[in-house]
mmCIF file of C-alpha atoms and ligand atoms in Angstrom:
data_model
loop_
_atom_site.group_PDB
_atom_site.id
_atom_site.type_symbol
_atom_site.label_atom_id
_atom_site.label_comp_id
_atom_site.label_asym_id
_atom_site.label_seq_id
_atom_site.Cartn_x
_atom_site.Cartn_y
_atom_site.Cartn_z
ATOM 1 C CA UNK A 4 -22.986 -15.451 10.958
ATOM 2 C CA UNK A 5 -21.784 -15.227 7.260
ATOM 3 C CA UNK A 6 -18.278 -13.878 6.602
ATOM 4 C CA UNK A 7 -17.462 -12.845 2.954
ATOM 5 C CA UNK A 8 -14.107 -12.687 1.516
ATOM 6 C CA UNK A 9 -14.573 -10.371 -1.518
ATOM 7 C CA UNK A 10 -11.123 -10.034 -2.981
ATOM 8 C CA UNK A 11 -11.077 -9.023 -6.843
ATOM 9 C CA UNK A 12 -7.202 -9.807 -6.435
ATOM 10 C CA UNK A 13 -7.455 -13.211 -4.702
ATOM 11 C CA UNK A 14 -5.343 -14.113 -1.622
ATOM 12 C CA UNK A 15 -3.085 -17.113 -2.094
ATOM 13 C CA UNK A 16 -5.084 -20.576 -1.438
ATOM 14 C CA UNK A 17 -3.161 -21.128 1.450
ATOM 15 C CA UNK A 18 -4.322 -17.932 3.040
ATOM 16 C CA UNK A 19 -7.893 -18.684 1.994
ATOM 17 C CA UNK A 20 -7.500 -22.037 3.617
ATOM 18 C CA UNK A 21 -6.322 -20.210 7.073
ATOM 19 C CA UNK A 22 -9.191 -17.982 6.946
ATOM 20 C CA UNK A 23 -11.723 -20.653 6.585
ATOM 21 C CA UNK A 24 -10.196 -22.603 9.509
ATOM 22 C CA UNK A 25 -10.371 -19.608 11.901
ATOM 23 C CA UNK A 26 -14.099 -18.488 10.679
ATOM 24 C CA UNK A 27 -15.474 -22.123 10.762
ATOM 25 C CA UNK A 28 -13.754 -22.854 14.040
ATOM 26 C CA UNK A 29 -15.737 -19.965 15.407
ATOM 27 C CA UNK A 30 -19.065 -21.651 14.082
ATOM 28 C CA UNK A 31 -19.536 -19.267 11.198
ATOM 29 C CA UNK A 32 -19.834 -19.725 7.552
ATOM 30 C CA UNK A 33 -17.223 -18.575 4.837
ATOM 31 C CA UNK A 34 -18.262 -17.172 1.418
ATOM 32 C CA UNK A 35 -15.809 -16.501 -1.247
ATOM 33 C CA UNK A 36 -16.120 -14.142 -4.044
ATOM 34 C CA UNK A 37 -12.883 -13.725 -6.176
ATOM 35 C CA UNK A 38 -11.887 -11.870 -9.208
ATOM 36 C CA UNK A 39 -15.403 -10.559 -9.603
ATOM 37 C CA UNK A 40 -14.626 -7.677 -11.652
ATOM 38 C CA UNK A 41 -17.960 -6.448 -12.031
ATOM 39 C CA UNK A 42 -19.356 -4.521 -8.943
ATOM 40 C CA UNK A 43 -22.931 -5.713 -9.445
ATOM 41 C CA UNK A 44 -21.547 -9.268 -8.211
ATOM 42 C CA UNK A 45 -20.106 -7.755 -5.396
ATOM 43 C CA UNK A 46 -23.486 -5.913 -4.492
ATOM 44 C CA UNK A 47 -25.119 -9.394 -4.744
ATOM 45 C CA UNK A 48 -22.624 -11.085 -2.495
ATOM 46 C CA UNK A 49 -22.650 -8.594 0.433
ATOM 47 C CA UNK A 50 -26.539 -8.949 0.632
ATOM 48 C CA UNK A 51 -26.469 -11.449 3.523
ATOM 49 C CA UNK A 52 -22.998 -10.957 4.761
ATOM 50 C CA UNK A 53 -22.588 -10.056 8.283
ATOM 51 C CA UNK A 54 -18.796 -9.400 7.984
ATOM 52 C CA UNK A 55 -16.602 -8.870 4.943
ATOM 53 C CA UNK A 56 -12.891 -9.299 4.455
ATOM 54 C CA UNK A 57 -11.385 -7.061 1.652
ATOM 55 C CA UNK A 58 -8.144 -6.067 0.097
ATOM 56 C CA UNK A 59 -8.337 -2.769 -2.138
ATOM 57 C CA UNK A 60 -11.917 -3.779 -2.971
ATOM 58 C CA UNK A 61 -14.034 -0.567 -2.848
ATOM 59 C CA UNK A 62 -16.717 -0.429 -0.008
ATOM 60 C CA UNK A 63 -18.748 2.738 -0.847
ATOM 61 C CA UNK A 64 -22.013 3.769 0.308
ATOM 62 C CA UNK A 65 -23.798 1.731 -2.651
ATOM 63 C CA UNK A 66 -22.100 -1.299 -1.354
ATOM 64 C CA UNK A 67 -22.954 -0.644 2.277
ATOM 65 C CA UNK A 68 -26.620 0.119 1.369
ATOM 66 C CA UNK A 69 -26.749 -3.380 -0.128
ATOM 67 C CA UNK A 70 -25.262 -5.109 2.830
ATOM 68 C CA UNK A 71 -28.190 -4.962 5.194
ATOM 69 C CA UNK A 72 -26.826 -7.349 7.705
ATOM 70 C CA UNK A 73 -23.305 -6.056 7.753
ATOM 71 C CA UNK A 74 -21.786 -5.367 11.080
ATOM 72 C CA UNK A 75 -17.983 -5.175 10.112
ATOM 73 C CA UNK A 76 -15.447 -4.705 7.238
ATOM 74 C CA UNK A 77 -11.959 -5.634 7.658
ATOM 75 C CA UNK A 78 -9.256 -4.424 5.158
ATOM 76 C CA UNK A 79 -6.428 -7.046 5.302
ATOM 77 C CA UNK A 80 -3.867 -4.654 4.991
ATOM 78 C CA UNK A 81 -2.738 -1.290 5.733
ATOM 79 C CA UNK A 82 -4.564 1.504 3.644
ATOM 80 C CA UNK A 83 -8.140 1.872 4.174
ATOM 81 C CA UNK A 84 -8.854 4.889 1.533
ATOM 82 C CA UNK A 85 -11.011 2.272 -0.482
ATOM 83 C CA UNK A 86 -13.661 2.269 2.242
ATOM 84 C CA UNK A 87 -16.066 5.052 2.783
ATOM 85 C CA UNK A 88 -15.695 5.571 6.325
ATOM 86 C CA UNK A 89 -18.411 8.032 6.887
ATOM 87 C CA UNK A 90 -20.919 5.941 5.068
ATOM 88 C CA UNK A 91 -19.916 3.022 7.216
ATOM 89 C CA UNK A 92 -20.283 4.616 10.371
ATOM 90 C CA UNK A 93 -23.660 6.097 9.165
ATOM 91 C CA UNK A 94 -24.442 2.331 8.484
ATOM 92 C CA UNK A 95 -23.341 1.326 11.884
ATOM 93 C CA UNK A 96 -20.502 -0.809 10.596
ATOM 94 C CA UNK A 97 -17.339 -1.115 12.081
ATOM 95 C CA UNK A 98 -14.410 -0.745 9.757
ATOM 96 C CA UNK A 99 -10.800 -2.201 10.728
ATOM 97 C CA UNK A 100 -7.251 -2.678 9.270
ATOM 98 C CA UNK A 101 -4.670 -5.119 9.892
ATOM 99 C CA UNK A 102 -1.524 -3.039 10.294
ATOM 100 C CA UNK A 103 1.855 -4.335 9.866
ATOM 101 C CA UNK A 104 0.742 -7.610 8.574
ATOM 102 C CA UNK A 105 1.816 -7.227 4.838
ATOM 103 C CA UNK A 106 4.432 -4.501 5.566
ATOM 104 C CA UNK A 107 7.566 -6.885 4.937
ATOM 105 C CA UNK A 108 6.072 -7.828 1.614
ATOM 106 C CA UNK A 109 5.804 -4.265 0.390
ATOM 107 C CA UNK A 110 9.327 -3.324 1.599
ATOM 108 C CA UNK A 111 10.875 -6.236 -0.220
ATOM 109 C CA UNK A 112 9.025 -5.174 -3.389
ATOM 110 C CA UNK A 113 10.427 -1.444 -3.122
ATOM 111 C CA UNK A 114 13.967 -3.160 -3.021
ATOM 112 C CA UNK A 115 12.975 -5.251 -5.955
ATOM 113 C CA UNK A 116 12.144 -2.111 -7.931
ATOM 114 C CA UNK A 117 15.157 -0.356 -6.658
ATOM 115 C CA UNK A 118 17.459 -2.803 -7.818
ATOM 116 C CA UNK A 119 15.764 -3.142 -11.186
ATOM 117 C CA UNK A 120 16.120 0.718 -11.541
ATOM 118 C CA UNK A 121 19.655 0.943 -10.768
ATOM 119 C CA UNK A 122 20.698 -2.085 -13.085
ATOM 120 C CA UNK A 123 18.886 -0.453 -16.083
ATOM 121 C CA UNK A 124 15.676 -2.507 -15.853
ATOM 122 C CA UNK A 125 18.109 -5.550 -16.581
ATOM 123 C CA UNK A 126 18.800 -4.443 -20.017
ATOM 124 C CA UNK A 127 22.387 -5.717 -19.897
ATOM 125 C CA UNK A 128 24.187 -2.366 -19.663
ATOM 126 C CA UNK A 129 26.473 -1.331 -16.727
ATOM 127 C CA UNK A 130 24.080 0.025 -13.810
ATOM 128 C CA UNK A 131 25.066 1.062 -10.283
ATOM 129 C CA UNK A 132 24.788 -0.451 -6.771
ATOM 130 C CA UNK A 133 22.419 0.650 -3.907
ATOM 131 C CA UNK A 134 25.345 0.188 -1.410
ATOM 132 C CA UNK A 135 26.649 3.685 -0.219
ATOM 133 C CA UNK A 136 23.561 5.525 -1.831
ATOM 134 C CA UNK A 137 21.339 7.760 0.229
ATOM 135 C CA UNK A 138 18.050 6.495 0.749
ATOM 136 C CA UNK A 139 14.934 8.482 1.788
ATOM 137 C CA UNK A 140 11.983 6.711 3.470
ATOM 138 C CA UNK A 141 8.907 9.121 3.051
ATOM 139 C CA UNK A 142 6.915 8.261 5.959
ATOM 140 C CA UNK A 143 8.311 5.871 8.820
ATOM 141 C CA UNK A 144 5.180 3.467 9.435
ATOM 142 C CA UNK A 145 5.113 -0.287 9.359
ATOM 143 C CA UNK A 146 6.429 -0.409 5.747
ATOM 144 C CA UNK A 147 9.082 2.491 6.201
ATOM 145 C CA UNK A 148 10.436 0.625 9.185
ATOM 146 C CA UNK A 149 10.995 -2.680 6.897
ATOM 147 C CA UNK A 150 12.728 -0.693 4.348
ATOM 148 C CA UNK A 151 15.006 0.786 6.859
ATOM 149 C CA UNK A 152 15.790 -2.615 8.295
ATOM 150 C CA UNK A 153 16.548 -3.953 4.721
ATOM 151 C CA UNK A 154 18.532 -0.864 3.532
ATOM 152 C CA UNK A 155 21.053 -1.608 6.257
ATOM 153 C CA UNK A 156 21.814 -4.803 4.784
ATOM 154 C CA UNK A 157 22.309 -3.181 1.421
ATOM 155 C CA UNK A 158 24.735 -0.660 3.225
ATOM 156 C CA UNK A 159 22.695 2.377 2.197
ATOM 157 C CA UNK A 160 22.830 5.757 4.076
ATOM 158 C CA UNK A 161 19.372 6.001 5.582
ATOM 159 C CA UNK A 162 17.190 9.206 5.860
ATOM 160 C CA UNK A 163 13.403 9.461 6.619
ATOM 161 C CA UNK A 164 10.719 12.263 6.914
ATOM 162 C CA UNK A 165 7.353 11.475 8.792
ATOM 163 C CA UNK A 166 5.298 14.204 10.131
ATOM 164 C CA UNK A 167 3.604 11.968 12.757
ATOM 165 C CA UNK A 168 6.811 9.773 13.911
ATOM 166 C CA UNK A 169 8.863 11.476 16.652
ATOM 167 C CA UNK A 170 12.366 12.057 15.438
ATOM 168 C CA UNK A 171 13.782 9.689 18.489
ATOM 169 C CA UNK A 172 11.775 6.817 17.231
ATOM 170 C CA UNK A 173 13.487 7.245 13.824
ATOM 171 C CA UNK A 174 16.868 8.020 15.157
ATOM 172 C CA UNK A 175 16.617 4.750 17.522
ATOM 173 C CA UNK A 176 16.562 2.782 14.441
ATOM 174 C CA UNK A 177 20.158 4.348 13.071
ATOM 175 C CA UNK A 178 18.050 6.337 10.508
ATOM 176 C CA UNK A 179 18.673 10.270 10.119
ATOM 177 C CA UNK A 180 15.293 12.142 10.781
ATOM 178 C CA UNK A 181 14.977 14.951 8.660
ATOM 179 C CA UNK A 182 12.627 17.867 9.310
ATOM 180 C CA UNK A 183 10.677 18.154 5.932
ATOM 181 C CA UNK A 184 9.598 16.229 2.880
ATOM 182 C CA UNK A 185 11.689 18.917 0.947
ATOM 183 C CA UNK A 186 14.806 18.307 2.912
ATOM 184 C CA UNK A 187 14.389 14.677 2.268
ATOM 185 C CA UNK A 188 13.949 14.915 -1.565
ATOM 186 C CA UNK A 189 16.885 17.400 -1.575
ATOM 187 C CA UNK A 190 19.152 15.117 0.132
ATOM 188 C CA UNK A 191 18.442 11.529 -1.312
ATOM 189 C CA UNK A 192 19.544 9.667 -4.466
ATOM 190 C CA UNK A 193 16.509 7.190 -4.020
ATOM 191 C CA UNK A 194 12.986 8.110 -2.339
ATOM 192 C CA UNK A 195 10.787 5.257 -1.358
ATOM 193 C CA UNK A 196 6.974 6.142 -0.797
ATOM 194 C CA UNK A 197 5.196 4.920 2.146
ATOM 195 C CA UNK A 198 2.629 7.648 2.792
ATOM 196 C CA UNK A 199 -1.274 6.855 2.821
ATOM 197 C CA UNK A 200 -3.748 8.459 0.305
ATOM 198 C CA UNK A 201 -5.662 11.392 2.325
ATOM 199 C CA UNK A 202 -6.924 14.577 1.437
ATOM 200 C CA UNK A 203 -3.403 16.148 2.491
ATOM 201 C CA UNK A 204 -1.334 13.703 0.522
ATOM 202 C CA UNK A 205 -3.143 13.174 -2.732
ATOM 203 C CA UNK A 206 -1.207 14.868 -5.621
ATOM 204 C CA UNK A 207 1.525 16.000 -3.004
ATOM 205 C CA UNK A 208 4.471 14.309 -4.873
ATOM 206 C CA UNK A 209 4.661 17.082 -7.283
ATOM 207 C CA UNK A 210 7.142 18.748 -9.588
ATOM 208 C CA UNK A 211 8.669 21.133 -6.925
ATOM 209 C CA UNK A 212 9.194 18.263 -4.532
ATOM 210 C CA UNK A 213 10.680 15.490 -6.800
ATOM 211 C CA UNK A 214 12.615 18.335 -8.797
ATOM 212 C CA UNK A 215 14.677 18.732 -5.599
ATOM 213 C CA UNK A 216 16.235 15.408 -6.103
ATOM 214 C CA UNK A 217 19.824 15.252 -7.199
ATOM 215 C CA UNK A 218 20.821 13.940 -10.560
ATOM 216 C CA UNK A 219 20.157 10.492 -11.255
ATOM 217 C CA UNK A 220 17.205 10.544 -8.616
ATOM 218 C CA UNK A 221 15.141 7.548 -8.417
ATOM 219 C CA UNK A 222 11.510 7.760 -7.026
ATOM 220 C CA UNK A 223 9.863 4.348 -5.889
ATOM 221 C CA UNK A 224 6.004 4.198 -5.339
ATOM 222 C CA UNK A 225 4.481 0.974 -3.489
ATOM 223 C CA UNK A 226 2.192 3.388 -1.741
ATOM 224 C CA UNK A 227 -0.763 4.710 -3.759
ATOM 225 C CA UNK A 228 -1.005 6.058 -7.271
ATOM 226 C CA UNK A 229 -3.221 8.845 -5.971
ATOM 227 C CA UNK A 230 -0.237 10.711 -4.164
ATOM 228 C CA UNK A 231 1.460 11.303 -7.461
ATOM 229 C CA UNK A 232 0.783 14.446 -9.289
ATOM 230 C CA UNK A 233 1.099 12.588 -12.523
ATOM 231 C CA UNK A 234 0.955 15.561 -14.861
ATOM 232 C CA UNK A 235 3.616 17.292 -13.056
ATOM 233 C CA UNK A 236 5.809 14.129 -12.806
ATOM 234 C CA UNK A 237 5.543 13.772 -16.465
ATOM 235 C CA UNK A 238 6.449 17.441 -17.056
ATOM 236 C CA UNK A 239 9.426 16.964 -14.749
ATOM 237 C CA UNK A 240 10.881 13.562 -16.238
ATOM 238 C CA UNK A 241 10.578 15.227 -19.737
ATOM 239 C CA UNK A 242 12.729 18.192 -18.405
ATOM 240 C CA UNK A 243 15.115 15.817 -16.736
ATOM 241 C CA UNK A 244 16.240 12.869 -18.474
ATOM 242 C CA UNK A 245 18.070 11.768 -15.434
ATOM 243 C CA UNK A 246 15.106 10.765 -13.274
ATOM 244 C CA UNK A 247 13.576 7.503 -12.898
ATOM 245 C CA UNK A 248 10.083 6.321 -11.655
ATOM 246 C CA UNK A 249 9.362 2.782 -10.601
ATOM 247 C CA UNK A 250 6.077 1.641 -9.104
ATOM 248 C CA UNK A 251 3.594 -1.476 -8.506
ATOM 249 C CA UNK A 252 0.641 0.896 -8.760
ATOM 250 C CA UNK A 253 0.042 1.633 -12.502
ATOM 251 C CA UNK A 254 -0.502 5.322 -13.039
ATOM 252 C CA UNK A 255 -3.650 6.558 -14.696
ATOM 253 C CA UNK A 256 -1.183 8.085 -17.425
ATOM 254 C CA UNK A 257 0.836 4.669 -17.771
ATOM 255 C CA UNK A 258 0.862 4.574 -21.427
ATOM 256 C CA UNK A 259 2.212 8.163 -21.421
ATOM 257 C CA UNK A 260 4.882 7.316 -19.021
ATOM 258 C CA UNK A 261 5.712 3.957 -20.763
ATOM 259 C CA UNK A 262 6.024 5.664 -24.169
ATOM 260 C CA UNK A 263 7.870 8.679 -23.188
ATOM 261 C CA UNK A 264 10.267 7.305 -20.466
ATOM 262 C CA UNK A 265 11.246 3.933 -21.797
ATOM 263 C CA UNK A 266 14.191 2.590 -19.710
ATOM 264 C CA UNK A 267 13.603 4.639 -16.736
ATOM 265 C CA UNK A 268 10.041 3.839 -15.875
ATOM 266 C CA UNK A 269 8.517 0.792 -14.868
ATOM 267 C CA UNK A 270 4.995 -0.461 -13.632
ATOM 268 C CA UNK A 271 4.140 -3.885 -12.639
ATOM 269 C CA UNK A 272 0.584 -4.755 -14.323
ATOM 270 C CA UNK A 273 -1.053 -5.196 -11.016
ATOM 271 C CA UNK A 274 -0.556 -3.936 -7.606
ATOM 272 C CA UNK A 275 1.495 -6.476 -5.946
ATOM 273 C CA UNK A 276 3.500 -5.312 -3.031
ATOM 274 C CA UNK A 277 1.494 -7.367 -0.668
ATOM 275 C CA UNK A 278 1.077 -10.243 -3.141
ATOM 276 C CA UNK A 279 3.084 -12.879 -1.217
ATOM 277 C CA UNK A 280 1.854 -16.013 0.630
ATOM 278 C CA UNK A 281 3.142 -14.973 3.958
ATOM 279 C CA UNK A 282 1.519 -11.461 3.773
ATOM 280 C CA UNK A 283 -1.842 -13.003 2.481
ATOM 281 C CA UNK A 284 -1.685 -15.480 5.401
ATOM 282 C CA UNK A 285 -0.759 -12.792 8.040
ATOM 283 C CA UNK A 286 -3.150 -10.194 6.705
ATOM 284 C CA UNK A 287 -5.986 -12.712 6.008
ATOM 285 C CA UNK A 288 -5.976 -14.580 9.194
ATOM 286 C CA UNK A 289 -5.453 -11.356 11.190
ATOM 287 C CA UNK A 290 -8.578 -10.011 9.602
ATOM 288 C CA UNK A 291 -10.737 -13.515 10.304
ATOM 289 C CA UNK A 292 -9.441 -13.144 14.083
ATOM 290 C CA UNK A 293 -10.597 -9.687 14.311
ATOM 291 C CA UNK A 294 -13.812 -10.369 12.862
ATOM 292 C CA UNK A 295 -14.245 -13.448 15.446
ATOM 293 C CA UNK A 296 -13.082 -11.157 18.330
ATOM 294 C CA UNK A 297 -15.512 -8.396 17.387
ATOM 295 C CA UNK A 298 -18.605 -10.539 16.676
ATOM 296 C CA UNK A 299 -17.976 -12.889 19.737
ATOM 297 C CA UNK A 300 -16.366 -10.200 22.365
ATOM 298 C CA UNK A 301 -17.037 -6.913 20.907
ATOM 299 C CA UNK A 302 -13.218 -6.321 20.606
ATOM 300 C CA UNK A 303 -12.716 -3.012 18.515
ATOM 301 C CA UNK A 304 -8.926 -3.036 18.279
ATOM 302 C CA UNK A 305 -7.794 -1.735 15.090
ATOM 303 C CA UNK A 306 -11.021 0.103 14.279
ATOM 304 C CA UNK A 307 -10.644 2.910 11.994
ATOM 305 C CA UNK A 308 -13.962 4.696 11.849
ATOM 306 C CA UNK A 309 -15.407 6.287 14.984
HETATM 307 C C1 3PG B 7 -2.033 -2.117 1.806
HETATM 308 O O1 3PG B 7 -2.454 -1.023 1.889
HETATM 309 O O2 3PG B 7 -1.971 -2.837 2.573
HETATM 310 C C2 3PG B 7 -1.284 -2.470 0.436
HETATM 311 O O3 3PG B 7 -1.376 -1.398 -0.412
HETATM 312 C C3 3PG B 7 -1.857 -3.798 -0.160
HETATM 313 O O4 3PG B 7 -2.836 -3.948 -0.902
HETATM 314 P P1 3PG B 7 -3.536 -5.213 -1.409
HETATM 315 O O5 3PG B 7 -3.935 -6.106 -0.481
HETATM 316 O O6 3PG B 7 -4.651 -4.560 -2.192
HETATM 317 O O7 3PG B 7 -2.237 -5.815 -2.360
#
């Protein structure tokens, strides 16, 4: 059996070593395709792969067509919007993610962006502190929970909205559960986004919603760029010079954001919420173990396609 690690944005070496150990201990072969850039290289590499470990790499119908021997794809991470689930099901390929394995890394980066924003992008002027500020966590999944845990250490007043998480689960953590996204944005000085990119959420973070934020509002996005209605956010930030936007997922309109909103907009050059050795090890090794469990025992825990 051949397991391909196809990561345009590579894992830390220590994680690749750990993945190799798991795969080889199971008697399988590991192939590595990193920083491939060109899709043609991915199409070539998947030809004889029985299993693939990916990150944000796109697995679409064309890749699945090329991967004639493929049985399983594991997205080492949380969001699997980069995999065409219907095409995978049609090709009889199991798709899994590794929920929770990189969530602390993403949560920590959200705070890195928050501190950077309230300290005026470290330009030397007097900023503000996070302590005492109202933080809104938009979606209370694995990352949202880690954000809540860290926010307590900062002494923040924590709110959360999650349409799919019971109020009791949120409140058990000492977080105030609000009934709608509108209520969250109206109440909070800072909103940290942790929603997946789905048909329902794409473009949902728009003028009307962000426009509810109080004066000096800060939006932090370590989720997905697709959930932002960029044209409407640009319009809003033009009208409101007090609003700030920080992200690790570069917007399509990055040049416009950077030119118009210097000092209150920042994007990392690459998506890097999960880019830590710990997250790479956790998610990468979990992915390897899930592949071995699936190929040897038919275990389908964490399967996301039907
Ligand atoms: C995820 O969905 O797990 C995160 O967005 C991290 O994605 P990455 O592995 O591409 O950095």
